[in-house]
PDB file of C-alpha atoms in Angstrom:
ATOM      1  CA  UNK A   1      72.174  -9.725 -52.272  1.00 45.00           C
ATOM      2  CA  UNK A   2      69.358 -11.698 -53.354  1.00 59.00           C
ATOM      3  CA  UNK A   3      67.863 -12.048 -57.271  1.00 84.00           C
ATOM      4  CA  UNK A   4      65.243  -9.674 -57.493  1.00 88.00           C
ATOM      5  CA  UNK A   5      63.201  -7.622 -60.148  1.00 88.00           C
ATOM      6  CA  UNK A   6      63.702  -4.671 -57.914  1.00 81.00           C
ATOM      7  CA  UNK A   7      59.943  -3.447 -57.799  1.00 78.00           C
ATOM      8  CA  UNK A   8      59.524  -1.642 -54.695  1.00 68.00           C
ATOM      9  CA  UNK A   9      55.981  -1.684 -54.159  1.00 61.00           C
ATOM     10  CA  UNK A  10      55.342   1.883 -55.149  1.00 58.00           C
ATOM     11  CA  UNK A  11      52.709   1.139 -58.279  1.00 61.00           C
ATOM     12  CA  UNK A  12      54.946  -0.376 -59.834  1.00 65.00           C
ATOM     13  CA  UNK A  13      53.931  -3.854 -58.763  1.00 77.00           C
ATOM     14  CA  UNK A  14      50.455  -2.789 -59.886  1.00 83.00           C
ATOM     15  CA  UNK A  15      51.492  -1.442 -63.258  1.00 88.00           C
ATOM     16  CA  UNK A  16      53.490  -4.998 -64.016  1.00 89.00           C
ATOM     17  CA  UNK A  17      49.971  -6.808 -62.512  1.00 90.00           C
ATOM     18  CA  UNK A  18      48.112  -4.878 -65.416  1.00 92.00           C
ATOM     19  CA  UNK A  19      50.708  -5.645 -67.953  1.00 93.00           C
ATOM     20  CA  UNK A  20      50.340  -9.529 -66.919  1.00 94.00           C
ATOM     21  CA  UNK A  21      46.622  -9.566 -67.439  1.00 94.00           C
ATOM     22  CA  UNK A  22      46.449  -7.239 -69.943  1.00 95.00           C
ATOM     23  CA  UNK A  23      49.551 -10.100 -72.183  1.00 95.00           C
ATOM     24  CA  UNK A  24      47.863 -12.974 -71.181  1.00 94.00           C
ATOM     25  CA  UNK A  25      44.412 -12.027 -71.658  1.00 92.00           C
ATOM     26  CA  UNK A  26      43.550 -13.247 -67.639  1.00 91.00           C
ATOM     27  CA  UNK A  27      41.934 -11.699 -64.358  1.00 91.00           C
ATOM     28  CA  UNK A  28      43.362 -12.487 -61.272  1.00 88.00           C
ATOM     29  CA  UNK A  29      41.110 -12.107 -58.053  1.00 87.00           C
ATOM     30  CA  UNK A  30      42.096  -9.383 -55.825  1.00 82.00           C
ATOM     31  CA  UNK A  31      43.322 -11.446 -53.197  1.00 85.00           C
ATOM     32  CA  UNK A  32      45.463 -13.827 -55.111  1.00 87.00           C
ATOM     33  CA  UNK A  33      48.333 -11.559 -56.052  1.00 86.00           C
ATOM     34  CA  UNK A  34      48.851 -11.004 -52.304  1.00 85.00           C
ATOM     35  CA  UNK A  35      50.495 -14.624 -52.019  1.00 88.00           C
ATOM     36  CA  UNK A  36      52.891 -13.916 -54.853  1.00 90.00           C
ATOM     37  CA  UNK A  37      56.584 -13.130 -53.532  1.00 90.00           C
ATOM     38  CA  UNK A  38      58.626 -14.632 -56.238  1.00 92.00           C
ATOM     39  CA  UNK A  39      58.261 -14.764 -60.099  1.00 94.00           C
ATOM     40  CA  UNK A  40      57.819 -18.734 -59.687  1.00 95.00           C
ATOM     41  CA  UNK A  41      54.406 -17.566 -57.941  1.00 94.00           C
ATOM     42  CA  UNK A  42      53.130 -15.417 -60.842  1.00 94.00           C
ATOM     43  CA  UNK A  43      54.232 -18.117 -63.143  1.00 95.00           C
ATOM     44  CA  UNK A  44      52.504 -20.979 -61.416  1.00 94.00           C
ATOM     45  CA  UNK A  45      49.084 -19.040 -61.543  1.00 92.00           C
ATOM     46  CA  UNK A  46      49.946 -18.064 -65.406  1.00 92.00           C
ATOM     47  CA  UNK A  47      50.495 -21.840 -65.481  1.00 90.00           C
ATOM     48  CA  UNK A  48      47.116 -22.522 -64.192  1.00 88.00           C
ATOM     49  CA  UNK A  49      45.177 -20.331 -66.665  1.00 85.00           C
ATOM     50  CA  UNK A  50      46.553 -21.939 -69.706  1.00 84.00           C
ATOM     51  CA  UNK A  51      46.856 -25.767 -68.557  1.00 74.00           C
ATOM     52  CA  UNK A  52      43.529 -26.269 -70.468  1.00 55.00           C
ATOM     53  CA  UNK A  53      44.838 -24.303 -73.629  1.00 56.00           C
ATOM     54  CA  UNK A  54      48.321 -25.626 -73.981  1.00 54.00           C
ATOM     55  CA  UNK A  55      48.725 -26.731 -77.329  1.00 56.00           C
ATOM     56  CA  UNK A  56      51.603 -28.292 -79.288  1.00 55.00           C
ATOM     57  CA  UNK A  57      50.155 -27.462 -82.781  1.00 62.00           C
ATOM     58  CA  UNK A  58      48.534 -24.415 -83.764  1.00 78.00           C
ATOM     59  CA  UNK A  59      50.008 -21.078 -85.579  1.00 87.00           C
ATOM     60  CA  UNK A  60      52.982 -18.971 -84.428  1.00 90.00           C
ATOM     61  CA  UNK A  61      51.933 -16.001 -82.472  1.00 93.00           C
ATOM     62  CA  UNK A  62      54.614 -13.954 -83.749  1.00 94.00           C
ATOM     63  CA  UNK A  63      53.818 -15.072 -87.311  1.00 95.00           C
ATOM     64  CA  UNK A  64      49.856 -13.834 -86.366  1.00 96.00           C
ATOM     65  CA  UNK A  65      51.085 -10.565 -85.218  1.00 97.00           C
ATOM     66  CA  UNK A  66      53.519 -10.105 -87.750  1.00 97.00           C
ATOM     67  CA  UNK A  67      50.527 -10.708 -90.920  1.00 97.00           C
ATOM     68  CA  UNK A  68      48.693  -8.252 -88.881  1.00 97.00           C
ATOM     69  CA  UNK A  69      51.423  -5.387 -88.510  1.00 97.00           C
ATOM     70  CA  UNK A  70      52.333  -6.103 -92.197  1.00 97.00           C
ATOM     71  CA  UNK A  71      48.548  -5.562 -93.263  1.00 97.00           C
ATOM     72  CA  UNK A  72      48.107  -2.595 -91.224  1.00 97.00           C
ATOM     73  CA  UNK A  73      50.995  -0.879 -93.010  1.00 96.00           C
ATOM     74  CA  UNK A  74      49.980  -1.794 -96.187  1.00 95.00           C
ATOM     75  CA  UNK A  75      46.835   0.009 -95.596  1.00 95.00           C
ATOM     76  CA  UNK A  76      48.741   2.787 -94.413  1.00 95.00           C
ATOM     77  CA  UNK A  77      50.308   2.957 -97.651  1.00 93.00           C
ATOM     78  CA  UNK A  78      53.575   1.992 -96.837  1.00 92.00           C
ATOM     79  CA  UNK A  79      55.545   0.539-100.111  1.00 86.00           C
ATOM     80  CA  UNK A  80      58.769  -1.748-100.380  1.00 84.00           C
ATOM     81  CA  UNK A  81      59.423  -5.795 -99.272  1.00 90.00           C
ATOM     82  CA  UNK A  82      57.516  -5.672 -95.664  1.00 95.00           C
ATOM     83  CA  UNK A  83      59.763  -8.563 -94.497  1.00 95.00           C
ATOM     84  CA  UNK A  84      60.979  -9.278 -91.073  1.00 96.00           C
ATOM     85  CA  UNK A  85      64.105  -7.262 -91.852  1.00 95.00           C
ATOM     86  CA  UNK A  86      62.232  -4.217 -92.856  1.00 96.00           C
ATOM     87  CA  UNK A  87      63.325  -0.891 -90.782  1.00 95.00           C
ATOM     88  CA  UNK A  88      60.595   1.665 -90.084  1.00 94.00           C
ATOM     89  CA  UNK A  89      63.387   4.158 -90.279  1.00 91.00           C
ATOM     90  CA  UNK A  90      61.939   3.998 -93.952  1.00 91.00           C
ATOM     91  CA  UNK A  91      58.203   5.329 -93.124  1.00 92.00           C
ATOM     92  CA  UNK A  92      59.044   8.676 -93.511  1.00 89.00           C
ATOM     93  CA  UNK A  93      55.446   9.680 -93.482  1.00 88.00           C
ATOM     94  CA  UNK A  94      54.481   9.509 -90.090  1.00 91.00           C
ATOM     95  CA  UNK A  95      56.216  10.106 -86.711  1.00 90.00           C
ATOM     96  CA  UNK A  96      57.179   6.718 -84.642  1.00 90.00           C
ATOM     97  CA  UNK A  97      54.626   7.769 -82.253  1.00 89.00           C
ATOM     98  CA  UNK A  98      51.750   8.531 -85.042  1.00 92.00           C
ATOM     99  CA  UNK A  99      52.708   4.898 -86.702  1.00 95.00           C
ATOM    100  CA  UNK A 100      52.371   2.842 -83.168  1.00 95.00           C
ATOM    101  CA  UNK A 101      49.244   4.789 -82.951  1.00 94.00           C
ATOM    102  CA  UNK A 102      47.630   3.789 -86.366  1.00 96.00           C
ATOM    103  CA  UNK A 103      49.197   0.052 -86.335  1.00 97.00           C
ATOM    104  CA  UNK A 104      47.609  -0.765 -82.815  1.00 97.00           C
ATOM    105  CA  UNK A 105      43.829   0.791 -84.538  1.00 97.00           C
ATOM    106  CA  UNK A 106      44.351  -0.872 -87.724  1.00 97.00           C
ATOM    107  CA  UNK A 107      45.941  -4.337 -86.390  1.00 97.00           C
ATOM    108  CA  UNK A 108      43.958  -4.473 -82.816  1.00 96.00           C
ATOM    109  CA  UNK A 109      47.185  -5.237 -81.224  1.00 97.00           C
ATOM    110  CA  UNK A 110      48.713  -3.771 -78.194  1.00 96.00           C
ATOM    111  CA  UNK A 111      52.485  -2.534 -79.084  1.00 96.00           C
ATOM    112  CA  UNK A 112      55.106  -1.416 -77.064  1.00 93.00           C
ATOM    113  CA  UNK A 113      54.983   2.423 -76.341  1.00 89.00           C
ATOM    114  CA  UNK A 114      57.293   5.095 -77.977  1.00 87.00           C
ATOM    115  CA  UNK A 115      59.478   6.381 -76.240  1.00 81.00           C
ATOM    116  CA  UNK A 116      61.155  10.314 -76.031  1.00 61.00           C
ATOM    117  CA  UNK A 117      62.977  11.219 -78.965  1.00 61.00           C
ATOM    118  CA  UNK A 118      66.471  12.593 -78.467  1.00 51.00           C
ATOM    119  CA  UNK A 119      65.502  16.288 -78.994  1.00 57.00           C
ATOM    120  CA  UNK A 120      62.488  15.975 -76.183  1.00 53.00           C
ATOM    121  CA  UNK A 121      64.821  14.046 -73.511  1.00 56.00           C
ATOM    122  CA  UNK A 122      67.652  16.705 -74.167  1.00 59.00           C
ATOM    123  CA  UNK A 123      65.367  19.926 -73.561  1.00 56.00           C
ATOM    124  CA  UNK A 124      64.072  17.901 -69.770  1.00 57.00           C
ATOM    125  CA  UNK A 125      68.025  17.031 -69.250  1.00 60.00           C
ATOM    126  CA  UNK A 126      68.332  20.418 -69.772  1.00 58.00           C
ATOM    127  CA  UNK A 127      65.802  21.863 -67.541  1.00 57.00           C
ATOM    128  CA  UNK A 128      66.359  19.792 -65.078  1.00 59.00           C
ATOM    129  CA  UNK A 129      70.329  20.511 -64.956  1.00 65.00           C
ATOM    130  CA  UNK A 130      69.022  24.219 -64.716  1.00 58.00           C
ATOM    131  CA  UNK A 131      66.873  23.471 -61.943  1.00 54.00           C
ATOM    132  CA  UNK A 132      69.906  21.809 -59.863  1.00 58.00           C
ATOM    133  CA  UNK A 133      72.205  24.438 -60.407  1.00 60.00           C
ATOM    134  CA  UNK A 134      69.734  27.126 -59.915  1.00 59.00           C
ATOM    135  CA  UNK A 135      69.136  25.921 -56.441  1.00 58.00           C
ATOM    136  CA  UNK A 136      73.031  26.321 -55.799  1.00 62.00           C
ATOM    137  CA  UNK A 137      72.258  29.921 -57.281  1.00 63.00           C
ATOM    138  CA  UNK A 138      69.653  30.665 -55.426  1.00 61.00           C
ATOM    139  CA  UNK A 139      67.333  32.153 -57.650  1.00 61.00           C
ATOM    140  CA  UNK A 140      64.082  31.905 -56.765  1.00 64.00           C
ATOM    141  CA  UNK A 141      62.249  32.973 -60.014  1.00 61.00           C
ATOM    142  CA  UNK A 142      64.543  30.761 -61.879  1.00 61.00           C
ATOM    143  CA  UNK A 143      64.006  27.820 -59.813  1.00 58.00           C
ATOM    144  CA  UNK A 144      59.844  28.691 -60.192  1.00 62.00           C
ATOM    145  CA  UNK A 145      60.394  29.037 -63.922  1.00 64.00           C
ATOM    146  CA  UNK A 146      62.253  25.056 -64.527  1.00 57.00           C
ATOM    147  CA  UNK A 147      59.822  24.147 -61.887  1.00 60.00           C
ATOM    148  CA  UNK A 148      57.169  25.002 -63.895  1.00 61.00           C
ATOM    149  CA  UNK A 149      59.015  23.568 -67.408  1.00 58.00           C
ATOM    150  CA  UNK A 150      59.285  20.543 -65.922  1.00 55.00           C
ATOM    151  CA  UNK A 151      56.126  19.205 -64.760  1.00 58.00           C
ATOM    152  CA  UNK A 152      53.766  21.267 -67.402  1.00 55.00           C
ATOM    153  CA  UNK A 153      56.592  21.005 -70.391  1.00 55.00           C
ATOM    154  CA  UNK A 154      56.879  16.821 -69.864  1.00 53.00           C
ATOM    155  CA  UNK A 155      53.596  16.026 -70.905  1.00 56.00           C
ATOM    156  CA  UNK A 156      53.377  18.348 -73.801  1.00 49.00           C
ATOM    157  CA  UNK A 157      56.788  17.317 -74.834  1.00 53.00           C
ATOM    158  CA  UNK A 158      55.230  13.619 -74.394  1.00 53.00           C
ATOM    159  CA  UNK A 159      51.984  14.474 -76.529  1.00 59.00           C
ATOM    160  CA  UNK A 160      53.855  16.694 -79.308  1.00 59.00           C
ATOM    161  CA  UNK A 161      57.631  14.965 -79.664  1.00 65.00           C
ATOM    162  CA  UNK A 162      58.136  12.387 -82.649  1.00 70.00           C
ATOM    163  CA  UNK A 163      59.362   9.696 -80.034  1.00 78.00           C
ATOM    164  CA  UNK A 164      61.212   6.676 -81.080  1.00 85.00           C
ATOM    165  CA  UNK A 165      60.702   3.358 -81.480  1.00 89.00           C
ATOM    166  CA  UNK A 166      61.919   0.777 -78.388  1.00 87.00           C
ATOM    167  CA  UNK A 167      64.785  -0.774 -79.083  1.00 86.00           C
ATOM    168  CA  UNK A 168      64.121  -4.294 -80.264  1.00 89.00           C
ATOM    169  CA  UNK A 169      61.384  -2.532 -82.220  1.00 94.00           C
ATOM    170  CA  UNK A 170      62.866  -0.741 -85.241  1.00 93.00           C
ATOM    171  CA  UNK A 171      62.241  -3.352 -87.564  1.00 96.00           C
ATOM    172  CA  UNK A 172      59.015  -4.925 -88.559  1.00 97.00           C
ATOM    173  CA  UNK A 173      60.350  -8.040 -87.220  1.00 97.00           C
ATOM    174  CA  UNK A 174      61.179  -7.054 -83.927  1.00 96.00           C
ATOM    175  CA  UNK A 175      57.914  -5.180 -83.883  1.00 97.00           C
ATOM    176  CA  UNK A 176      55.805  -8.100 -84.445  1.00 97.00           C
ATOM    177  CA  UNK A 177      57.663 -10.099 -81.529  1.00 96.00           C
ATOM    178  CA  UNK A 178      57.236  -7.393 -79.289  1.00 96.00           C
ATOM    179  CA  UNK A 179      53.671  -7.400 -79.908  1.00 97.00           C
ATOM    180  CA  UNK A 180      53.403 -11.615 -79.386  1.00 96.00           C
ATOM    181  CA  UNK A 181      54.452 -10.799 -76.209  1.00 95.00           C
ATOM    182  CA  UNK A 182      51.870  -7.830 -75.183  1.00 95.00           C
ATOM    183  CA  UNK A 183      49.265 -10.460 -76.856  1.00 96.00           C
ATOM    184  CA  UNK A 184      49.998 -13.649 -76.278  1.00 94.00           C
ATOM    185  CA  UNK A 185      46.926 -14.893 -74.034  1.00 92.00           C
ATOM    186  CA  UNK A 186      44.720 -13.226 -77.503  1.00 92.00           C
ATOM    187  CA  UNK A 187      46.497 -15.161 -79.915  1.00 93.00           C
ATOM    188  CA  UNK A 188      46.370 -17.843 -78.062  1.00 90.00           C
ATOM    189  CA  UNK A 189      42.903 -17.693 -78.002  1.00 88.00           C
ATOM    190  CA  UNK A 190      42.845 -17.231 -81.622  1.00 91.00           C
ATOM    191  CA  UNK A 191      44.597 -20.355 -82.438  1.00 89.00           C
ATOM    192  CA  UNK A 192      48.257 -19.519 -81.835  1.00 90.00           C
ATOM    193  CA  UNK A 193      49.835 -22.487 -80.361  1.00 86.00           C
ATOM    194  CA  UNK A 194      51.530 -23.168 -77.006  1.00 83.00           C
ATOM    195  CA  UNK A 195      55.027 -25.119 -77.883  1.00 80.00           C
ATOM    196  CA  UNK A 196      56.847 -26.363 -74.457  1.00 76.00           C
ATOM    197  CA  UNK A 197      58.846 -23.595 -72.789  1.00 86.00           C
ATOM    198  CA  UNK A 198      56.905 -20.812 -75.085  1.00 89.00           C
ATOM    199  CA  UNK A 199      54.434 -19.396 -71.950  1.00 91.00           C
ATOM    200  CA  UNK A 200      58.001 -19.143 -69.738  1.00 94.00           C
ATOM    201  CA  UNK A 201      59.822 -17.067 -72.791  1.00 94.00           C
ATOM    202  CA  UNK A 202      56.921 -14.657 -73.296  1.00 94.00           C
ATOM    203  CA  UNK A 203      56.555 -14.313 -69.381  1.00 95.00           C
ATOM    204  CA  UNK A 204      60.020 -13.284 -69.353  1.00 95.00           C
ATOM    205  CA  UNK A 205      60.044 -10.993 -72.129  1.00 94.00           C
ATOM    206  CA  UNK A 206      57.145  -9.537 -70.167  1.00 93.00           C
ATOM    207  CA  UNK A 207      59.349  -9.015 -67.059  1.00 93.00           C
ATOM    208  CA  UNK A 208      61.961  -7.381 -68.737  1.00 91.00           C
ATOM    209  CA  UNK A 209      59.909  -4.809 -69.865  1.00 89.00           C
ATOM    210  CA  UNK A 210      60.025  -4.035 -65.834  1.00 88.00           C
ATOM    211  CA  UNK A 211      63.239  -4.355 -64.548  1.00 88.00           C
ATOM    212  CA  UNK A 212      66.779  -4.077 -65.277  1.00 86.00           C
ATOM    213  CA  UNK A 213      67.456  -7.615 -64.641  1.00 89.00           C
ATOM    214  CA  UNK A 214      68.826  -8.992 -67.323  1.00 90.00           C
ATOM    215  CA  UNK A 215      66.625 -11.377 -68.700  1.00 90.00           C
ATOM    216  CA  UNK A 216      68.820 -14.609 -68.653  1.00 91.00           C
ATOM    217  CA  UNK A 217      68.959 -14.049 -64.862  1.00 93.00           C
ATOM    218  CA  UNK A 218      65.525 -14.165 -64.524  1.00 94.00           C
ATOM    219  CA  UNK A 219      64.582 -17.414 -62.458  1.00 94.00           C
ATOM    220  CA  UNK A 220      61.246 -19.011 -60.576  1.00 94.00           C
ATOM    221  CA  UNK A 221      62.899 -17.796 -57.513  1.00 94.00           C
ATOM    222  CA  UNK A 222      63.914 -14.244 -58.687  1.00 93.00           C
ATOM    223  CA  UNK A 223      62.223 -11.653 -56.069  1.00 90.00           C
ATOM    224  CA  UNK A 224      59.748  -9.414 -57.038  1.00 87.00           C
ATOM    225  CA  UNK A 225      59.950  -7.006 -54.022  1.00 80.00           C
ATOM    226  CA  UNK A 226      63.756  -5.365 -53.384  1.00 66.00           C
ATOM    227  CA  UNK A 227      63.759  -4.898 -50.321  1.00 50.00           C
ATOM    228  CA  UNK A 228      60.139  -4.969 -48.587  1.00 41.00           C
ATOM    229  CA  UNK A 229      59.035  -8.616 -48.702  1.00 37.00           C
ATOM    230  CA  UNK A 230      55.683  -7.569 -50.091  1.00 39.00           C
ATOM    231  CA  UNK A 231      53.458  -9.367 -52.818  1.00 42.00           C
ATOM    232  CA  UNK A 232      52.586  -7.643 -56.385  1.00 41.00           C
TER     233      UNK A 232
END
């Protein structure tokens, strides 16, 4: 099978495009993405955008994100040794969902969205399992009730659920690395240096959020779309 990100063109490709533009602080012409078929095509477009800004000097983007997040935590009254290995499990006064929202507001950085907690995910899984079972039972009222729970309950749970921090962002250092990826273009514009290989590494980190393909298997020849030869 060809090496592919597994995008199918059902808006997941547009979501990736928007994420790339936001993370690298660039804007592509409407017809430019129609010429992209591989990861290398997208990366070449990014290289053109950053060719003038490339510099081996400057600050570290991750360090810049770390100090902003640490200052935001201090403003929130979080105490303790705020080092890279600081675990957010020690922050009891705010739920993970609220914490991310406050950190984004105070630091001005785009951060990864929290996932559903085990409790929230369990409720949705229970409703879905009941829905499948009710189809076999043939109980129309039960099917309607469970459908209502799934349709109406998902946004409600997504709002009130405490959430969990994504894997890799459960410490201050991990969240700083994720923030550096999602704000790379802006941080470069504010003085972060671009060392050899940095742009590709950050690009692959971003792609990893949109594909099940292991990051070390992403290459320039990796296809964007799965079965359909279609641009992002």
